[in-house]
mmCIF file of C-alpha atoms in Angstrom:
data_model
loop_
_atom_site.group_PDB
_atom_site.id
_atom_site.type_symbol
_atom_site.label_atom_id
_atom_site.label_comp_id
_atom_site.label_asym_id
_atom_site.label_seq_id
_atom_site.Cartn_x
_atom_site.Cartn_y
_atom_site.Cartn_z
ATOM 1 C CA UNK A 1 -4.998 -41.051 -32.324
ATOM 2 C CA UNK A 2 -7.004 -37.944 -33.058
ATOM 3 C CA UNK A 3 -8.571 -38.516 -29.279
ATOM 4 C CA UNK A 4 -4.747 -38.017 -27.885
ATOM 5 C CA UNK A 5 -4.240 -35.315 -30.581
ATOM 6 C CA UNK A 6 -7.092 -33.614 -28.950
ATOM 7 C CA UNK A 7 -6.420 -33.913 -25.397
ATOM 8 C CA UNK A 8 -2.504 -32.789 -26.404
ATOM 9 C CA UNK A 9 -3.569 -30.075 -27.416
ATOM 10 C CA UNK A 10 -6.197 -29.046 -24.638
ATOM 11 C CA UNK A 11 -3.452 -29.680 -22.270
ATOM 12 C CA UNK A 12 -1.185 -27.183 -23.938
ATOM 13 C CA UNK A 13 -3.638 -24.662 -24.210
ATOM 14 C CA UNK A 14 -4.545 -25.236 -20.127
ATOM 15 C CA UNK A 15 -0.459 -24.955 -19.861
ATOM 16 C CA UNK A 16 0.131 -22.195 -21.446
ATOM 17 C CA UNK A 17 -3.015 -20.203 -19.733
ATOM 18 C CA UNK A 18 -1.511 -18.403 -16.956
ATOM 19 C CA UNK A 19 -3.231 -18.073 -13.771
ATOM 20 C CA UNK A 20 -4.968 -14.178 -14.312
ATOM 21 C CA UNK A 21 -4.173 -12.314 -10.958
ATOM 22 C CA UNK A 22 -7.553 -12.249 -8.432
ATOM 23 C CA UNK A 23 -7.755 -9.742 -6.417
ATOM 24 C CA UNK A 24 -8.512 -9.666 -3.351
ATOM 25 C CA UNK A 25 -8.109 -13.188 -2.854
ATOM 26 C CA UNK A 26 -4.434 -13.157 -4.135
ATOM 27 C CA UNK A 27 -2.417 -12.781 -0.893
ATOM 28 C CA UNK A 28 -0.612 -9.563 -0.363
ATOM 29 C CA UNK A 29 1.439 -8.339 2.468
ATOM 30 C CA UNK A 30 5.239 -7.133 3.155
ATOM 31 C CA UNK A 31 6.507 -3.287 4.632
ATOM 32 C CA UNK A 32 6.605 -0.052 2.526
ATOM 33 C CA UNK A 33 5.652 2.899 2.411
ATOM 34 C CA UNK A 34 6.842 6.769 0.737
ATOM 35 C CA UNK A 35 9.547 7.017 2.888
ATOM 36 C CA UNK A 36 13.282 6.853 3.178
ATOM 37 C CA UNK A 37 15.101 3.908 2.811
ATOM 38 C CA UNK A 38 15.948 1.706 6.062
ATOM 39 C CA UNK A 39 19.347 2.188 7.426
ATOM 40 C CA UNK A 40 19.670 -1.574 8.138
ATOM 41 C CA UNK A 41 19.352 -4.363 6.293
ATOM 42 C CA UNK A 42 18.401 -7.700 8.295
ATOM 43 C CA UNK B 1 -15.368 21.545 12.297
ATOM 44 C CA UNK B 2 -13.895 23.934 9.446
ATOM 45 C CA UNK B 3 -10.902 24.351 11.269
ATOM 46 C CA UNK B 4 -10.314 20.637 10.832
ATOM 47 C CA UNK B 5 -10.880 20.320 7.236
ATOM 48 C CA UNK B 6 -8.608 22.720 6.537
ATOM 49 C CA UNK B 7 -5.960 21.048 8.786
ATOM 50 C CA UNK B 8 -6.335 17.531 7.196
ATOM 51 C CA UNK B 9 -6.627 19.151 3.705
ATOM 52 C CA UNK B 10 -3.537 21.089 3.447
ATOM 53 C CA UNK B 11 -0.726 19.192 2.809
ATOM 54 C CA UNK B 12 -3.055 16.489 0.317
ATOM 55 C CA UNK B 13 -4.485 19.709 -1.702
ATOM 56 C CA UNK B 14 -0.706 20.822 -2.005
ATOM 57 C CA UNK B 15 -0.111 17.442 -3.179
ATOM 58 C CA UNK B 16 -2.853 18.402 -6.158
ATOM 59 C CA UNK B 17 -1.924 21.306 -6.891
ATOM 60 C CA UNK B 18 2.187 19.867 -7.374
ATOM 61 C CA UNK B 19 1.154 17.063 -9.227
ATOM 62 C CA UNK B 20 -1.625 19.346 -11.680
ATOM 63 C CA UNK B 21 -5.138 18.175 -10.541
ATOM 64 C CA UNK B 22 -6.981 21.100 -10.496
ATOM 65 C CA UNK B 23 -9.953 22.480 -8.090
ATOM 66 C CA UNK B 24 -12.186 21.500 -10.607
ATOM 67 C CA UNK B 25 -11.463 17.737 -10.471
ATOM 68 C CA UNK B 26 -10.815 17.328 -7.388
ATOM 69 C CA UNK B 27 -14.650 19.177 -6.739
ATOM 70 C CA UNK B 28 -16.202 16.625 -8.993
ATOM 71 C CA UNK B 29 -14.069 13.943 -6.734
ATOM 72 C CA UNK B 30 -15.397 15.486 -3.450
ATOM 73 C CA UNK B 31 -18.900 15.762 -4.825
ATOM 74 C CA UNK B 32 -18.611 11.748 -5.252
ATOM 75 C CA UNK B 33 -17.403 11.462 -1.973
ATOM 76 C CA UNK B 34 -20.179 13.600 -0.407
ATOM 77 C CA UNK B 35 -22.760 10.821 -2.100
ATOM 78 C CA UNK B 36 -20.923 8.074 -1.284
ATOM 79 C CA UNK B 37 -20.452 9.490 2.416
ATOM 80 C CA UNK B 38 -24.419 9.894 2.659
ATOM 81 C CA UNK B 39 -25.163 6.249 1.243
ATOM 82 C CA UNK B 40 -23.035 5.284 3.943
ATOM 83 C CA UNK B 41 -24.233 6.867 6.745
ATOM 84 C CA UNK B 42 -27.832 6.128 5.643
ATOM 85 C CA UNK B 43 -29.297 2.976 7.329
ATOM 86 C CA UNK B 44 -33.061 3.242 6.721
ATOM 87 C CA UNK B 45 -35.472 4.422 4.283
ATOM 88 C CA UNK B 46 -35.104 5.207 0.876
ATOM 89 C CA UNK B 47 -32.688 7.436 0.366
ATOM 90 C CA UNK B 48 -33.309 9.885 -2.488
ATOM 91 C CA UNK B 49 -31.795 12.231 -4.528
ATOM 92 C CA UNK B 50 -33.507 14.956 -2.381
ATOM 93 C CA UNK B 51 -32.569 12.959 0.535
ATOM 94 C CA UNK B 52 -28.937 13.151 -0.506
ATOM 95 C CA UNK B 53 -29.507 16.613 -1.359
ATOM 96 C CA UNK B 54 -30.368 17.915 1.896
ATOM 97 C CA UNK B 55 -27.820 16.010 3.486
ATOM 98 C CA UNK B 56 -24.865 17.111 1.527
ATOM 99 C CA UNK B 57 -26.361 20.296 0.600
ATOM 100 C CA UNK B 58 -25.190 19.274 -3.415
ATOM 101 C CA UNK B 59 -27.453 20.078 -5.907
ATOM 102 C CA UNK B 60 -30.033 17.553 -6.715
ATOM 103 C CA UNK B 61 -29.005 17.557 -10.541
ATOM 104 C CA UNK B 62 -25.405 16.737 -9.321
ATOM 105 C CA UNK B 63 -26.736 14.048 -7.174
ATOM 106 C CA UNK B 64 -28.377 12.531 -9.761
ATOM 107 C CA UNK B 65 -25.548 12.602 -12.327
ATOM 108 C CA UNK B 66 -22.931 11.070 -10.012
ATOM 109 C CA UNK B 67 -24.588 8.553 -7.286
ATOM 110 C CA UNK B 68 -24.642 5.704 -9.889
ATOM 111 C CA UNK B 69 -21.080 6.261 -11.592
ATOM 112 C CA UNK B 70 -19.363 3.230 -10.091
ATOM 113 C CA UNK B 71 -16.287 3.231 -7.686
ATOM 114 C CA UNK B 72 -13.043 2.966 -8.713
ATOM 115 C CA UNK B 73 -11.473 -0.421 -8.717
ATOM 116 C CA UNK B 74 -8.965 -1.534 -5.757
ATOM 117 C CA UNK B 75 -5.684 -0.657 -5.568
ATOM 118 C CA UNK B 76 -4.262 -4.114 -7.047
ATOM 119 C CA UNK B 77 -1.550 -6.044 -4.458
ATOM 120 C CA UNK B 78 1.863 -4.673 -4.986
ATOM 121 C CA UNK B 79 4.321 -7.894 -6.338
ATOM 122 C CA UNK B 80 7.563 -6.119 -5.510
ATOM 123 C CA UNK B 81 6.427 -5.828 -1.788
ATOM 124 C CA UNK B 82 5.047 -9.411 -1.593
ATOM 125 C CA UNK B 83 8.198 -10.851 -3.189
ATOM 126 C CA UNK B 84 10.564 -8.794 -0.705
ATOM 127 C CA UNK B 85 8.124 -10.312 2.017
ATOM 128 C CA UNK B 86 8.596 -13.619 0.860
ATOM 129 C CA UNK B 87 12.291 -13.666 1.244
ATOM 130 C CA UNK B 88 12.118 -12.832 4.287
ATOM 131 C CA UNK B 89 9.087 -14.721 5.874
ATOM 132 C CA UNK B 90 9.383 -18.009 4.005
ATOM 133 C CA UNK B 91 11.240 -20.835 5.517
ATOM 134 C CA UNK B 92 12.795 -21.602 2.022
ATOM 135 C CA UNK B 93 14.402 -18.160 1.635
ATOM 136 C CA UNK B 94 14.625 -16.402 4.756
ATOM 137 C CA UNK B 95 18.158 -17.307 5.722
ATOM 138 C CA UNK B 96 19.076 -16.911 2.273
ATOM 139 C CA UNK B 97 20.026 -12.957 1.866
ATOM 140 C CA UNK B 98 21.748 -13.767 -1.362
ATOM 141 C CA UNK B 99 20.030 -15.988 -3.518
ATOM 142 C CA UNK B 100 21.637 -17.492 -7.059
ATOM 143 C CA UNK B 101 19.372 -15.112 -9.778
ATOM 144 C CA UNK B 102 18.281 -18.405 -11.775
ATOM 145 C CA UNK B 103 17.573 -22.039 -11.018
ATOM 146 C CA UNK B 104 15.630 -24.358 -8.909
ATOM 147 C CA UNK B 105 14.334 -22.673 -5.621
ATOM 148 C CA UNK B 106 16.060 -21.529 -3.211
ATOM 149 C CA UNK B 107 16.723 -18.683 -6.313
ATOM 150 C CA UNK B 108 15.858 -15.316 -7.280
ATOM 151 C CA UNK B 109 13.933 -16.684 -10.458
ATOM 152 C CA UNK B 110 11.806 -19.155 -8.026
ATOM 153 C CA UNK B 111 11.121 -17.159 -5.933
ATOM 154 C CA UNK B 112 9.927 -14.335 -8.046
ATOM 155 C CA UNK B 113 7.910 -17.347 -10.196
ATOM 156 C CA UNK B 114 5.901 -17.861 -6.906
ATOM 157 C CA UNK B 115 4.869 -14.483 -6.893
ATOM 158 C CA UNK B 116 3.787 -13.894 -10.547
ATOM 159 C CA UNK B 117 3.673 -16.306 -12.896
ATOM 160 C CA UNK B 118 3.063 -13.871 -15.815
ATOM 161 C CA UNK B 119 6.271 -11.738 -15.490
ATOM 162 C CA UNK B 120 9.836 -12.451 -16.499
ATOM 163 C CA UNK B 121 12.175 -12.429 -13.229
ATOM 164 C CA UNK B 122 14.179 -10.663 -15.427
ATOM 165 C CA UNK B 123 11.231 -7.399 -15.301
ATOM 166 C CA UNK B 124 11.073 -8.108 -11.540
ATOM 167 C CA UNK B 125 14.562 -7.830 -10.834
ATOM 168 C CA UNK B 126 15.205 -4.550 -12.911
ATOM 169 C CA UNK B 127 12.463 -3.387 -11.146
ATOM 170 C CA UNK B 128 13.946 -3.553 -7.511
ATOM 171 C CA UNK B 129 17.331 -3.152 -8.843
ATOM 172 C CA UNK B 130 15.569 0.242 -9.662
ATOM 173 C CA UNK B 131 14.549 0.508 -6.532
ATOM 174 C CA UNK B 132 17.748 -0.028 -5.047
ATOM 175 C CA UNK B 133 15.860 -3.044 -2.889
ATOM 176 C CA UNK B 134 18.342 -5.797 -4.035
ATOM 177 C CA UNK B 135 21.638 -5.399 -5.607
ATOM 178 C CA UNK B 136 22.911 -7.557 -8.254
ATOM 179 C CA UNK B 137 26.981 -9.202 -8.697
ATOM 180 C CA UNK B 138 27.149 -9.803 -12.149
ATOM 181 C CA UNK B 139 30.739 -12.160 -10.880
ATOM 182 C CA UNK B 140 28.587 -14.442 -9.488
ATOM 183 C CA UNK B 141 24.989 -14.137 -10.639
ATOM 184 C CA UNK B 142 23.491 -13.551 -7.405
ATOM 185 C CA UNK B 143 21.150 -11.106 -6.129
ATOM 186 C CA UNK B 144 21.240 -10.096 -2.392
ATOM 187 C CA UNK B 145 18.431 -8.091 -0.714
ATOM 188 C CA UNK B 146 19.646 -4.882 0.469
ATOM 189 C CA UNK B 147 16.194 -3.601 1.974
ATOM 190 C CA UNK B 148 13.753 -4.836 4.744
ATOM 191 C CA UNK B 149 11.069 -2.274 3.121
ATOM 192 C CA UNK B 150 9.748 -1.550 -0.226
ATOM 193 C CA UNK B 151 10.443 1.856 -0.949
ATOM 194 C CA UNK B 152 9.417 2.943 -4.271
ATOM 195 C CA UNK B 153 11.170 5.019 -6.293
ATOM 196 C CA UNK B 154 10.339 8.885 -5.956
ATOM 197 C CA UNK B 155 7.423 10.075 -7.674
ATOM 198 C CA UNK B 156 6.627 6.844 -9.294
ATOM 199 C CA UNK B 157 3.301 5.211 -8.845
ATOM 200 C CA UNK B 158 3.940 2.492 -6.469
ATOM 201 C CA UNK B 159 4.722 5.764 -4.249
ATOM 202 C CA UNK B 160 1.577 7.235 -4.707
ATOM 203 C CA UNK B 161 -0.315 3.878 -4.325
ATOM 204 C CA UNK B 162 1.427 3.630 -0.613
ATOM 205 C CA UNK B 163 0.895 7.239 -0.273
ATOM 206 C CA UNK B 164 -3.024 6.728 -0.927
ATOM 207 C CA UNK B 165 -3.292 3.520 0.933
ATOM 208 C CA UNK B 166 -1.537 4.880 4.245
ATOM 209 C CA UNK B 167 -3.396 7.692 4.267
ATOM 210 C CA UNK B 168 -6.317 6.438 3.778
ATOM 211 C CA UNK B 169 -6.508 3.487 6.041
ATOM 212 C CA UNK B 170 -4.855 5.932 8.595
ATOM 213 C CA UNK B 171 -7.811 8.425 8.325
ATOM 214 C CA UNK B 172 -10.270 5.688 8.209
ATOM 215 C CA UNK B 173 -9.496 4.652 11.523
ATOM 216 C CA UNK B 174 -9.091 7.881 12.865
ATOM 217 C CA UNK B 175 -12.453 8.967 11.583
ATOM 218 C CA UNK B 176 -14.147 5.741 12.647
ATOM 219 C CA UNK B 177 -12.819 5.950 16.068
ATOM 220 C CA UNK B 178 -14.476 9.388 16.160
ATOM 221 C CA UNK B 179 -17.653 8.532 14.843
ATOM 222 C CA UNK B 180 -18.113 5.177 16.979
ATOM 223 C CA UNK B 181 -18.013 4.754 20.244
ATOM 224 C CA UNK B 182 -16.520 3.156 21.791
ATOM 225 C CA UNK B 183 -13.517 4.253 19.408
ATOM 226 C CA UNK B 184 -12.246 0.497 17.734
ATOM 227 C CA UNK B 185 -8.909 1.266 16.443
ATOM 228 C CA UNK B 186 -5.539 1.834 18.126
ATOM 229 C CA UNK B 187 -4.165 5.550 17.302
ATOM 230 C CA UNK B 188 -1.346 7.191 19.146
ATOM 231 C CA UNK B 189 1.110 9.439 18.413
ATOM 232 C CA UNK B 190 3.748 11.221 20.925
ATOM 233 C CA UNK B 191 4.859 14.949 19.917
ATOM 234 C CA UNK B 192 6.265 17.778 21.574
ATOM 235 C CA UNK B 193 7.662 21.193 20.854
ATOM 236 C CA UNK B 194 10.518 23.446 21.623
ATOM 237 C CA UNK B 195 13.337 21.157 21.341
ATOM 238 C CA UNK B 196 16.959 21.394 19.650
ATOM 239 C CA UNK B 197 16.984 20.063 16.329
ATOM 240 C CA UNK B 198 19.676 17.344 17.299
ATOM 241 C CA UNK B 199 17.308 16.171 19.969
ATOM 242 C CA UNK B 200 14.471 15.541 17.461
ATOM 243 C CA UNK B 201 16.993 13.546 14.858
ATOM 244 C CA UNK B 202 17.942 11.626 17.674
ATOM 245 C CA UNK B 203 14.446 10.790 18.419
ATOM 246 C CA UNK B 204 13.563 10.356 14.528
ATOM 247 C CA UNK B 205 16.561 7.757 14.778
ATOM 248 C CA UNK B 206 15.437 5.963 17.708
ATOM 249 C CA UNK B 207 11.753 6.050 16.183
ATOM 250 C CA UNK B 208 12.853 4.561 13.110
ATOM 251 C CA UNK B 209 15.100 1.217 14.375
ATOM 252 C CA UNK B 210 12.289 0.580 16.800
ATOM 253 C CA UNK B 211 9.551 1.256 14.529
ATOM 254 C CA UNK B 212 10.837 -1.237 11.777
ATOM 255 C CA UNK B 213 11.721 -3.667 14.987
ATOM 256 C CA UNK B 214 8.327 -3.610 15.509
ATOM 257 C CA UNK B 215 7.029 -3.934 11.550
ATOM 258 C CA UNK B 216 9.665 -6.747 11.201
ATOM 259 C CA UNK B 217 8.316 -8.825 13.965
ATOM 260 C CA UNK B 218 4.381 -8.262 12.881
ATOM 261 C CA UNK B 219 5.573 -9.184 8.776
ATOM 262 C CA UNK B 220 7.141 -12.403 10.539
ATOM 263 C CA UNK B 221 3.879 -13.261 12.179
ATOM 264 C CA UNK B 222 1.222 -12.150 9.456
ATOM 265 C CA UNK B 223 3.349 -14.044 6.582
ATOM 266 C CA UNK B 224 3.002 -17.368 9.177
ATOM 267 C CA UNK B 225 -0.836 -16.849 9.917
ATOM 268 C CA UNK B 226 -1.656 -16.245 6.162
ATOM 269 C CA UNK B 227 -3.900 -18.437 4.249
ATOM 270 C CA UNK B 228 -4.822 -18.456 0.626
ATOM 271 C CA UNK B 229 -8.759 -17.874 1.037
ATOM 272 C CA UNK B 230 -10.403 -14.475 1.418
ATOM 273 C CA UNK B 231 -10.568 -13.176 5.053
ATOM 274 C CA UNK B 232 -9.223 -10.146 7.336
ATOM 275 C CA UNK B 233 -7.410 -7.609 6.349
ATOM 276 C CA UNK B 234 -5.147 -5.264 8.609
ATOM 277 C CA UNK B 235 -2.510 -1.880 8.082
ATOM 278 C CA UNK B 236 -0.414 -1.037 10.731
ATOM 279 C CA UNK B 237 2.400 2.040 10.149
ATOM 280 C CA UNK B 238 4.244 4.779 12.151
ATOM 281 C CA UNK B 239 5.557 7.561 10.792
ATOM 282 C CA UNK B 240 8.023 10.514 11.853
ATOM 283 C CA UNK B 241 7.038 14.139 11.333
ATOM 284 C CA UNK B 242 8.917 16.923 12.332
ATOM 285 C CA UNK B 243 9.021 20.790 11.076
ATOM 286 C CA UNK B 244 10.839 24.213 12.389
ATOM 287 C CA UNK B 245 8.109 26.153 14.299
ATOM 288 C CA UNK B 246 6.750 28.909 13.085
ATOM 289 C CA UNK B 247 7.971 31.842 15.373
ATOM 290 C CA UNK B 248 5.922 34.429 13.008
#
């Protein structure tokens, strides 16, 4: 019982652990820049 | 040569000067740079403080108080730009322009999930609502993307982040292609003078749609060929400059 206790409780620490951003290996991409908005949408 | 500087420097050191950095700082900046410029350019042999010395003509005392203060970090990815990518690239969202702003995916909350984990959709959506890159219809709970380009709010720092990154991945190439022959990056630009002021809006205009035609079509493809393990990276922009001449 303690065992399942234990590993409960591991697994809700993993859970609740989230993922810390990497960089640069976190992908990144899209279009912006300083400018004015686009006219258009899609 | 000091022609040049003085060119290329102009608009950024009226950017300082607007924004309160003063000569100062941005000397103890260049100084850094110098080092950092010599360190790069320096292939064999040891190179010194002296070395670095008589190639940047800094003193030696400066040389030796900056060369080991380390680099700032990397600009970190920007989320709002990634998520507005996302809706548009992935299969799951792109024919989606309105999504529902909570639930399973297709949603707004999924979708901004995939992208961080560690922020409330809630944050994310004020954020571009901010932006004016999505709207929201409180009616119906959905959000609809009103913008095929991040553009950050006015003065804020995402602004200055693109500002930085354009410019400096623009100059990079520039100087590279200069400096190596034969020159490796693509860099063209088309300008002319002496025209009506109507003519160049027109052009802006034209500039613009086909521009973003053009950024559209590349997003598509990059978002498709991207993987999830370190590799390439690549910037490709236009932009549209235009002034009244001087006549003086």
């Amino acid at each position: 019982m303690k065992r399942l206790i234990a590993l409960s409780l591991i697994l809700l620490l993993a859970s609740c652990a989230q993922p810390t951003q990497v960089y640069p290996t976190e992908p990144d991409g899209g279009i912006g820049g300083t400018g004015t908005k686009s006219p258009e949408v899609r | 040569m000091k022609s040049v500087i003085e060119i290329t420097l102009r608009a950024f050191v009226r950017l300082l000067v607007a924004k309160g950095i003063g000569f100062p700082d941005a000397a103890e900046t260049l100084k850094k740079l110098y080092i950092k410029a010599a360190q790069d350019l320096t292939t064999d042999g040891k190179l010194t403080d002296s070395r670095i010395s008589v190639m940047t003509g800094l003193q030696r005392r400066d040389v030796a108080r900056l060369r080991n203060i380390p680099e700032p970090a990397d600009s970190k990815p920007n989320h709002q730009v990634r998520l507005m990518a996302l809706w548009q690239t992935d299969p799951a969202y792109k024919d989606h322009p309105t999504l529902p702003r909570t639930g399973p995916a297709p949603s707004f909350e999924a979708l901004s999930r995939d992208i961080r984990k560690d922020v409330h959709p809630r944050t994310v959506l004020e954020h571009l609502l901010t932006a004016d890159a999505v709207s929201y219809d409180a009616d119906t709970d959905h959000v609809r993307l009103e913008q095929s380009s991040y553009q950050p709010m006015a003065g804020s720092d995402d602004q200055m982040a693109y500002l930085a990154q354009n410019l400096a991945d623009h100059s990079e190439a520039a100087v590279q292609n200069v400096l190596t022959e034969p020159s490796p990056y693509f860099d063209r630009s088309v300008h002319y003078n002496n025209l009506p002021k109507e003519a160049v809006l027109a052009l802006q205009n034209e500039y613009h749609h086909g521009q973003m035609k053009l950024l559209k079509a590349l997003n598509q493809k990059a978002a498709r060929l991207q993987t999830d393990q370190p590799g390439y990276r690549f910037r490709a922009g236009g932009y549209f400059f235009h002034q009244k001449q001087d006549t003086e």
